[in-house]
């Protein structure tokens, strides 16, 4: 018995009138895409989960392709909850982002919650041209209130002009190695998140590495990019930390 396989696709293109068209907005199974009202020149899309999941054995994927001159903002209507299912296999959730020169993408989904008994592998890969812009937020909450987490492995890869500026993987929960809950990683916190910001001007003027309060850091990456990493006791405080960090970069 296999899980659900689904791939949703978004393609954003400059419409010739200063706005952004969406020639492809393709939902699939539990991954429903809805266009919402955006600012001038920007297209906005919400990802709406049409069913629970991902469950064990499921393979979900979302792909976004942003062309030159297009501006796209993608969010989700609710948190994604990784749950155990009848199939005991690992679930997979893959995100693939491509942004051309002069394109801009804000990828701002709601939090991913790893429920007890779940087993999920998440991969996010972003490929940007040298003149592209990106704001990518990733937030993970280990367990619901009063609950131990499932197993969650997350890999994030960002490339600019074919060169990797970030490639990292974090494993948490039962069976994960590397002392994930120790003082060198989460230090007992149950929410972890990061924001990657890619801007061409960072190549000439990189950000300065610094602490942002007691549980967040800002560091320049090896390219026109910056990384904010934060840990917190819960998802609400994590979001507050990341919002404040992003505001400091604007």
mmCIF file of C-alpha atoms in Angstrom:
data_model
loop_
_atom_site.group_PDB
_atom_site.id
_atom_site.type_symbol
_atom_site.label_atom_id
_atom_site.label_comp_id
_atom_site.label_asym_id
_atom_site.label_seq_id
_atom_site.Cartn_x
_atom_site.Cartn_y
_atom_site.Cartn_z
ATOM 1 C CA UNK A 1 0.000 0.000 0.000
ATOM 2 C CA UNK A 2 1.488 3.396 -1.033
ATOM 3 C CA UNK A 3 0.694 6.909 0.103
ATOM 4 C CA UNK A 4 -0.615 9.882 -1.858
ATOM 5 C CA UNK A 5 1.597 11.370 -4.596
ATOM 6 C CA UNK A 6 0.865 14.977 -5.578
ATOM 7 C CA UNK A 7 2.704 17.885 -7.244
ATOM 8 C CA UNK A 8 1.435 21.480 -7.401
ATOM 9 C CA UNK A 9 2.994 23.941 -9.854
ATOM 10 C CA UNK A 10 3.167 27.736 -10.122
ATOM 11 C CA UNK A 11 4.637 29.715 -12.994
ATOM 12 C CA UNK A 12 4.841 33.521 -12.717
ATOM 13 C CA UNK A 13 5.632 35.795 -15.658
ATOM 14 C CA UNK A 14 5.764 39.562 -16.221
ATOM 15 C CA UNK A 15 2.559 40.498 -18.049
ATOM 16 C CA UNK A 16 3.888 43.405 -20.133
ATOM 17 C CA UNK A 17 1.881 45.985 -18.156
ATOM 18 C CA UNK A 18 3.968 46.131 -15.012
ATOM 19 C CA UNK A 19 2.124 43.283 -13.344
ATOM 20 C CA UNK A 20 2.606 39.551 -12.876
ATOM 21 C CA UNK A 21 0.599 36.858 -14.659
ATOM 22 C CA UNK A 22 0.236 33.246 -13.557
ATOM 23 C CA UNK A 23 0.085 31.168 -16.769
ATOM 24 C CA UNK A 24 0.395 28.013 -14.663
ATOM 25 C CA UNK A 25 -1.444 27.553 -11.361
ATOM 26 C CA UNK A 26 -1.850 23.811 -11.119
ATOM 27 C CA UNK A 27 -3.267 22.166 -8.008
ATOM 28 C CA UNK A 28 -2.995 18.443 -7.388
ATOM 29 C CA UNK A 29 -4.774 16.224 -4.882
ATOM 30 C CA UNK A 30 -4.351 17.637 -1.369
ATOM 31 C CA UNK A 31 -2.292 20.604 -2.637
ATOM 32 C CA UNK A 32 -4.733 23.330 -3.689
ATOM 33 C CA UNK A 33 -3.444 26.673 -5.006
ATOM 34 C CA UNK A 34 -5.558 29.830 -4.851
ATOM 35 C CA UNK A 35 -4.686 33.251 -6.265
ATOM 36 C CA UNK A 36 -5.465 36.097 -3.866
ATOM 37 C CA UNK A 37 -5.368 39.889 -4.149
ATOM 38 C CA UNK A 38 -1.808 41.194 -4.372
ATOM 39 C CA UNK A 39 -0.091 44.553 -4.380
ATOM 40 C CA UNK A 40 0.579 46.411 -7.622
ATOM 41 C CA UNK A 41 2.915 44.344 -9.768
ATOM 42 C CA UNK A 42 2.880 41.348 -7.425
ATOM 43 C CA UNK A 43 0.934 38.093 -7.708
ATOM 44 C CA UNK A 44 -0.063 36.316 -4.501
ATOM 45 C CA UNK A 45 -0.856 32.628 -4.115
ATOM 46 C CA UNK A 46 -2.087 30.697 -1.099
ATOM 47 C CA UNK A 47 -1.445 26.995 -0.670
ATOM 48 C CA UNK A 48 -4.505 25.365 0.896
ATOM 49 C CA UNK A 49 -4.301 21.828 2.251
ATOM 50 C CA UNK A 50 -7.343 19.910 1.009
ATOM 51 C CA UNK A 51 -6.737 16.969 3.358
ATOM 52 C CA UNK A 52 -4.606 15.915 6.327
ATOM 53 C CA UNK A 53 -0.983 15.211 5.742
ATOM 54 C CA UNK A 54 1.594 14.505 4.772
ATOM 55 C CA UNK A 55 1.066 11.026 6.226
ATOM 56 C CA UNK A 56 3.423 8.061 6.152
ATOM 57 C CA UNK A 57 4.260 7.127 2.568
ATOM 58 C CA UNK A 58 2.965 10.379 1.049
ATOM 59 C CA UNK A 59 5.092 12.237 -1.494
ATOM 60 C CA UNK A 60 4.128 15.873 -1.911
ATOM 61 C CA UNK A 61 5.912 18.455 -4.059
ATOM 62 C CA UNK A 62 5.418 22.144 -4.834
ATOM 63 C CA UNK A 63 7.243 23.855 -7.694
ATOM 64 C CA UNK A 64 7.439 27.612 -8.347
ATOM 65 C CA UNK A 65 9.099 29.197 -11.382
ATOM 66 C CA UNK A 66 9.423 33.004 -11.452
ATOM 67 C CA UNK A 67 10.440 34.669 -14.700
ATOM 68 C CA UNK A 68 12.328 37.913 -15.324
ATOM 69 C CA UNK A 69 10.389 40.952 -14.117
ATOM 70 C CA UNK A 70 7.780 38.881 -12.271
ATOM 71 C CA UNK A 71 7.055 39.204 -8.551
ATOM 72 C CA UNK A 72 5.439 36.349 -6.645
ATOM 73 C CA UNK A 73 4.466 35.930 -2.988
ATOM 74 C CA UNK A 74 3.421 32.477 -1.796
ATOM 75 C CA UNK A 75 1.945 31.661 1.606
ATOM 76 C CA UNK A 76 -0.193 28.929 3.089
ATOM 77 C CA UNK A 77 -3.609 29.085 4.715
ATOM 78 C CA UNK A 78 -2.645 27.020 7.766
ATOM 79 C CA UNK A 79 0.195 25.107 9.339
ATOM 80 C CA UNK A 80 1.241 21.812 7.763
ATOM 81 C CA UNK A 81 1.038 18.913 10.226
ATOM 82 C CA UNK A 82 3.107 15.797 9.600
ATOM 83 C CA UNK A 83 1.089 12.865 10.954
ATOM 84 C CA UNK A 84 1.567 9.119 11.257
ATOM 85 C CA UNK A 85 -0.440 7.095 8.764
ATOM 86 C CA UNK A 86 -1.435 3.532 7.997
ATOM 87 C CA UNK A 87 1.659 3.281 5.823
ATOM 88 C CA UNK A 88 4.738 3.246 8.047
ATOM 89 C CA UNK A 89 7.112 4.512 5.356
ATOM 90 C CA UNK A 90 8.793 7.909 5.529
ATOM 91 C CA UNK A 91 6.786 10.774 4.007
ATOM 92 C CA UNK A 92 8.458 13.260 1.657
ATOM 93 C CA UNK A 93 7.694 16.919 0.988
ATOM 94 C CA UNK A 94 9.794 18.593 -1.728
ATOM 95 C CA UNK A 95 9.837 22.300 -2.621
ATOM 96 C CA UNK A 96 11.577 23.447 -5.804
ATOM 97 C CA UNK A 97 11.999 27.180 -6.498
ATOM 98 C CA UNK A 98 13.502 28.793 -9.615
ATOM 99 C CA UNK A 99 13.889 32.557 -10.006
ATOM 100 C CA UNK A 100 15.250 34.252 -13.147
ATOM 101 C CA UNK A 101 17.248 37.494 -13.422
ATOM 102 C CA UNK A 102 15.045 40.385 -12.338
ATOM 103 C CA UNK A 103 12.483 38.050 -10.764
ATOM 104 C CA UNK A 104 11.460 38.204 -7.103
ATOM 105 C CA UNK A 105 9.965 35.493 -4.889
ATOM 106 C CA UNK A 106 8.725 35.665 -1.322
ATOM 107 C CA UNK A 107 8.210 32.104 -0.073
ATOM 108 C CA UNK A 108 6.440 32.434 3.288
ATOM 109 C CA UNK A 109 4.541 29.273 4.259
ATOM 110 C CA UNK A 110 3.065 28.703 7.686
ATOM 111 C CA UNK A 111 4.808 26.459 10.175
ATOM 112 C CA UNK A 112 5.462 22.748 9.781
ATOM 113 C CA UNK A 113 4.462 20.768 12.876
ATOM 114 C CA UNK A 114 5.985 17.351 13.470
ATOM 115 C CA UNK A 115 3.373 15.291 15.363
ATOM 116 C CA UNK A 116 4.250 12.293 17.486
ATOM 117 C CA UNK A 117 4.756 9.126 15.448
ATOM 118 C CA UNK A 118 5.296 10.922 12.131
ATOM 119 C CA UNK A 119 8.372 10.532 9.925
ATOM 120 C CA UNK A 120 8.919 13.288 7.351
ATOM 121 C CA UNK A 121 11.804 14.285 5.090
ATOM 122 C CA UNK A 122 11.525 17.834 3.742
ATOM 123 C CA UNK A 123 13.727 19.230 0.993
ATOM 124 C CA UNK A 124 13.714 22.823 -0.216
ATOM 125 C CA UNK A 125 15.885 23.731 -3.205
ATOM 126 C CA UNK A 126 16.081 27.260 -4.569
ATOM 127 C CA UNK A 127 17.981 28.072 -7.772
ATOM 128 C CA UNK A 128 18.400 31.765 -8.527
ATOM 129 C CA UNK A 129 19.984 33.704 -11.347
ATOM 130 C CA UNK A 130 22.584 36.310 -10.225
ATOM 131 C CA UNK A 131 20.062 39.158 -10.477
ATOM 132 C CA UNK A 132 17.187 37.381 -8.707
ATOM 133 C CA UNK A 133 15.693 38.211 -5.324
ATOM 134 C CA UNK A 134 14.383 35.832 -2.675
ATOM 135 C CA UNK A 135 12.907 35.898 0.807
ATOM 136 C CA UNK A 136 12.422 32.353 2.096
ATOM 137 C CA UNK A 137 11.063 31.513 5.535
ATOM 138 C CA UNK A 138 11.166 28.039 7.053
ATOM 139 C CA UNK A 139 9.695 27.211 10.480
ATOM 140 C CA UNK A 140 9.444 23.861 12.234
ATOM 141 C CA UNK A 141 7.657 23.049 15.486
ATOM 142 C CA UNK A 142 8.560 19.779 17.183
ATOM 143 C CA UNK A 143 5.340 18.290 18.516
ATOM 144 C CA UNK A 144 1.971 19.753 19.360
ATOM 145 C CA UNK A 145 1.288 21.131 22.845
ATOM 146 C CA UNK A 146 2.387 18.607 25.453
ATOM 147 C CA UNK A 147 3.444 16.093 22.794
ATOM 148 C CA UNK A 148 6.767 14.554 21.858
ATOM 149 C CA UNK A 149 7.779 15.194 18.226
ATOM 150 C CA UNK A 150 7.934 12.747 15.386
ATOM 151 C CA UNK A 151 11.064 12.339 13.329
ATOM 152 C CA UNK A 152 11.748 15.286 11.050
ATOM 153 C CA UNK A 153 14.644 15.738 8.644
ATOM 154 C CA UNK A 154 14.934 19.005 6.742
ATOM 155 C CA UNK A 155 17.406 19.952 4.018
ATOM 156 C CA UNK A 156 17.688 23.446 2.553
ATOM 157 C CA UNK A 157 19.789 24.217 -0.522
ATOM 158 C CA UNK A 158 20.107 27.680 -2.092
ATOM 159 C CA UNK A 159 22.128 28.310 -5.250
ATOM 160 C CA UNK A 160 22.831 31.649 -6.923
ATOM 161 C CA UNK A 161 24.208 31.587 -10.450
ATOM 162 C CA UNK A 162 24.781 27.835 -10.120
ATOM 163 C CA UNK A 163 26.894 28.269 -6.990
ATOM 164 C CA UNK A 164 25.731 26.918 -3.636
ATOM 165 C CA UNK A 165 25.474 29.636 -0.988
ATOM 166 C CA UNK A 166 23.726 27.389 1.554
ATOM 167 C CA UNK A 167 23.392 23.623 1.911
ATOM 168 C CA UNK A 168 22.355 22.393 5.323
ATOM 169 C CA UNK A 169 20.414 19.540 6.882
ATOM 170 C CA UNK A 170 18.904 19.151 10.336
ATOM 171 C CA UNK A 171 17.437 15.973 11.810
ATOM 172 C CA UNK A 172 15.244 16.054 14.915
ATOM 173 C CA UNK A 173 13.133 13.632 16.907
ATOM 174 C CA UNK A 174 13.369 9.906 17.683
ATOM 175 C CA UNK A 175 16.294 8.219 15.937
ATOM 176 C CA UNK A 176 17.902 11.458 14.761
ATOM 177 C CA UNK A 177 21.644 11.680 15.312
ATOM 178 C CA UNK A 178 23.964 14.558 16.110
ATOM 179 C CA UNK A 179 22.688 15.614 19.538
ATOM 180 C CA UNK A 180 19.828 17.595 18.024
ATOM 181 C CA UNK A 181 18.332 18.431 21.426
ATOM 182 C CA UNK A 182 21.656 19.284 23.075
ATOM 183 C CA UNK A 183 23.140 22.687 23.927
ATOM 184 C CA UNK A 184 24.943 22.989 20.563
ATOM 185 C CA UNK A 185 21.753 22.651 18.490
ATOM 186 C CA UNK A 186 18.255 23.307 19.895
ATOM 187 C CA UNK A 187 19.190 23.421 23.592
ATOM 188 C CA UNK A 188 15.795 22.110 24.633
ATOM 189 C CA UNK A 189 13.762 24.460 22.424
ATOM 190 C CA UNK A 190 10.883 23.022 20.407
ATOM 191 C CA UNK A 191 10.689 25.517 17.544
ATOM 192 C CA UNK A 192 13.416 26.301 15.020
ATOM 193 C CA UNK A 193 13.335 28.512 11.962
ATOM 194 C CA UNK A 194 15.320 30.490 9.469
ATOM 195 C CA UNK A 195 15.007 33.158 6.840
ATOM 196 C CA UNK A 196 17.181 33.305 3.738
ATOM 197 C CA UNK A 197 17.334 36.675 1.968
ATOM 198 C CA UNK A 198 19.003 36.950 -1.444
ATOM 199 C CA UNK A 199 19.582 40.418 -2.898
ATOM 200 C CA UNK A 200 22.081 41.408 -5.620
ATOM 201 C CA UNK A 201 23.281 44.370 -3.542
ATOM 202 C CA UNK A 202 24.519 42.024 -0.808
ATOM 203 C CA UNK A 203 27.380 41.062 -3.154
ATOM 204 C CA UNK A 204 28.943 44.516 -2.718
ATOM 205 C CA UNK A 205 27.656 45.225 0.791
ATOM 206 C CA UNK A 206 27.212 41.986 2.760
ATOM 207 C CA UNK A 207 25.372 42.070 6.057
ATOM 208 C CA UNK A 208 27.344 42.138 9.283
ATOM 209 C CA UNK A 209 27.195 38.976 11.379
ATOM 210 C CA UNK A 210 25.514 39.631 14.706
ATOM 211 C CA UNK A 211 23.252 38.250 17.396
ATOM 212 C CA UNK A 212 19.606 39.275 17.273
ATOM 213 C CA UNK A 213 18.619 38.979 20.898
ATOM 214 C CA UNK A 214 19.532 35.843 22.831
ATOM 215 C CA UNK A 215 18.263 33.169 20.441
ATOM 216 C CA UNK A 216 18.653 34.430 16.874
ATOM 217 C CA UNK A 217 21.640 35.143 14.648
ATOM 218 C CA UNK A 218 22.238 36.942 11.366
ATOM 219 C CA UNK A 219 25.156 35.873 9.189
ATOM 220 C CA UNK A 220 26.269 36.681 5.620
ATOM 221 C CA UNK A 221 26.468 33.763 3.203
ATOM 222 C CA UNK A 222 29.102 33.133 0.550
ATOM 223 C CA UNK A 223 27.269 35.138 -2.095
ATOM 224 C CA UNK A 224 24.634 37.886 -2.280
ATOM 225 C CA UNK A 225 22.652 36.349 0.584
ATOM 226 C CA UNK A 226 22.067 36.434 4.329
ATOM 227 C CA UNK A 227 20.770 33.847 6.776
ATOM 228 C CA UNK A 228 18.769 34.369 9.952
ATOM 229 C CA UNK A 229 18.489 31.380 12.301
ATOM 230 C CA UNK A 230 16.369 31.318 15.455
ATOM 231 C CA UNK A 231 15.168 28.912 18.134
ATOM 232 C CA UNK A 232 12.285 29.427 20.537
ATOM 233 C CA UNK A 233 10.154 27.546 23.075
ATOM 234 C CA UNK A 234 7.117 27.629 20.764
ATOM 235 C CA UNK A 235 5.954 28.609 17.299
ATOM 236 C CA UNK A 236 4.455 31.951 18.315
ATOM 237 C CA UNK A 237 7.686 33.262 19.783
ATOM 238 C CA UNK A 238 9.639 31.857 16.845
ATOM 239 C CA UNK A 239 7.516 33.825 14.367
ATOM 240 C CA UNK A 240 8.004 36.982 16.382
ATOM 241 C CA UNK A 241 11.779 36.542 16.315
ATOM 242 C CA UNK A 242 11.858 35.940 12.571
ATOM 243 C CA UNK A 243 9.532 38.861 11.808
ATOM 244 C CA UNK A 244 11.748 41.201 13.823
ATOM 245 C CA UNK A 245 14.849 39.875 12.066
ATOM 246 C CA UNK A 246 13.352 40.360 8.612
ATOM 247 C CA UNK A 247 12.260 43.883 9.506
ATOM 248 C CA UNK A 248 15.860 44.699 10.494
ATOM 249 C CA UNK A 249 16.981 43.791 6.965
ATOM 250 C CA UNK A 250 14.539 46.132 5.225
#
